[in-house]
C-alpha atoms as one frame of an Amber mdcrd trajectory, in Angstrom:
protein
 -18.511  49.811  98.432 -21.197  52.380  99.051 -23.995  51.416 101.429 -27.488
  52.031 100.078 -30.678  51.975 102.128 -34.013  52.045 100.325 -37.519  52.867
 101.454 -40.904  53.845 100.076 -42.242  50.691  98.506 -45.771  49.538  99.067
 -49.114  48.606  97.607 -50.922  50.986  95.291 -53.795  50.773  92.842 -53.253
  51.161  89.133 -52.942  54.828  88.264 -51.546  55.716  91.654 -48.157  57.014
  92.719 -45.268  56.104  94.977 -41.944  57.721  95.743 -38.946  55.561  96.499
 -35.938  56.863  98.405 -32.391  55.584  98.652 -29.873  57.005 101.089 -26.204
  56.489 100.270 -23.286  56.497 102.666 -19.600  55.858 102.279 -19.146  57.463
  98.866 -16.187  55.970  97.038 -15.993  58.240  94.015 -16.555  61.874  93.209
 -18.094  60.951  89.854 -20.733  58.256  89.641 -24.147  57.237  88.398 -27.056
  56.338  90.627 -29.650  54.057  89.118 -32.912  52.331  89.834 -33.580  48.784
  88.681 -36.500  46.427  89.072 -36.876  42.686  89.017 -39.846  40.348  88.826
 -39.799  36.573  89.269 -38.460  34.800  86.220 -37.002  37.925  84.619 -33.744
  39.825  84.623 -33.046  42.799  86.814 -33.886  45.615  84.418 -32.813  49.224
  84.319 -35.494  51.773  85.169 -33.870  55.179  85.594 -30.493  56.736  86.236
 -28.834  60.009  87.125 -25.250  61.095  86.527 -24.586  62.568  89.928 -21.867
  65.008  88.929 -23.891  66.746  86.238 -27.406  65.763  87.263 -28.464  64.490
  83.854 -31.115  61.784  83.905 -32.028  58.884  81.656 -34.873  56.367  81.612
 -36.049  53.075  80.261 -38.617  53.487  77.511 -41.240  51.710  79.596 -41.248
  54.421  82.270 -40.556  57.595  80.310 -43.128  60.236  81.108 -44.275  58.401
  84.237 -41.204  58.056  86.457 -38.784  60.768  87.537 -35.400  60.255  89.158
 -33.989  63.067  91.258 -31.346  63.719  93.875 -30.729  65.651  97.062 -27.005
  66.208  97.395 -27.220  67.451 100.973 -29.028  64.290 102.051 -27.033  61.906
  99.838 -30.371  60.634  98.625 -31.775  59.601  95.280 -35.515  59.416  94.650
 -37.743  57.694  92.155 -41.120  59.338  91.771 -43.462  56.843  90.137 -46.733
  58.121  88.701 -49.454  56.481  86.637 -48.422  53.113  87.971 -49.466  49.997
  86.111 -49.724  46.381  87.254 -46.720  45.578  85.066 -44.669  47.948  87.231
 -44.991  45.458  90.077 -41.482  44.379  91.049 -38.774  44.605  93.634 -37.046
  47.928  93.061 -33.353  48.380  93.767 -31.126  51.411  93.845 -27.538  51.023
  92.774 -24.348  52.964  92.142 -21.858  52.699  89.309 -18.513  54.405  88.740
 -19.292  54.599  85.033 -20.995  57.334  83.082 -24.721  56.583  82.756 -24.631
  52.807  82.363 -27.827  50.773  82.051 -26.571  47.230  82.581 -26.876  45.809
  86.066 -23.428  44.264  85.763 -21.914  47.759  85.677 -23.334  48.671  89.091
 -21.220  47.528  91.998 -23.240  48.707  94.994 -26.866  47.758  95.594 -29.595
  48.439  98.083 -31.656  45.731  99.710 -34.647  46.240  97.442 -38.147  47.440
  98.178 -41.341  45.797  96.969 -43.723  47.770  94.786 -47.064  46.130  94.096
 -49.607  47.699  91.750 -53.054  46.166  91.886 -55.335  46.035  88.866
């Protein structure tokens, strides 16, 4: 499977911003979706944002629409998650992932995962 390496997590005050990066190597398909998920203790790993790599179309969870932006850099094999107007409830471990399907939102449909990066938003 594809290897994914994440970076960019950290501690930020409410209302602040962070940008997460995920570098992919060993691409296994010419058509795929890259997604960002997040997980907090006691809860499921939830979809945050995704991008259909081939066409570049993006899609988001309702909770982050208007605040988060997913983007890509084809030359660098990198996907980004720009997070603005962060809230304490955004605190989670954030994961990037890849799926061979067209714009899925269920974690079970993503076969390759990064190691996760902690995002903590203080109130």
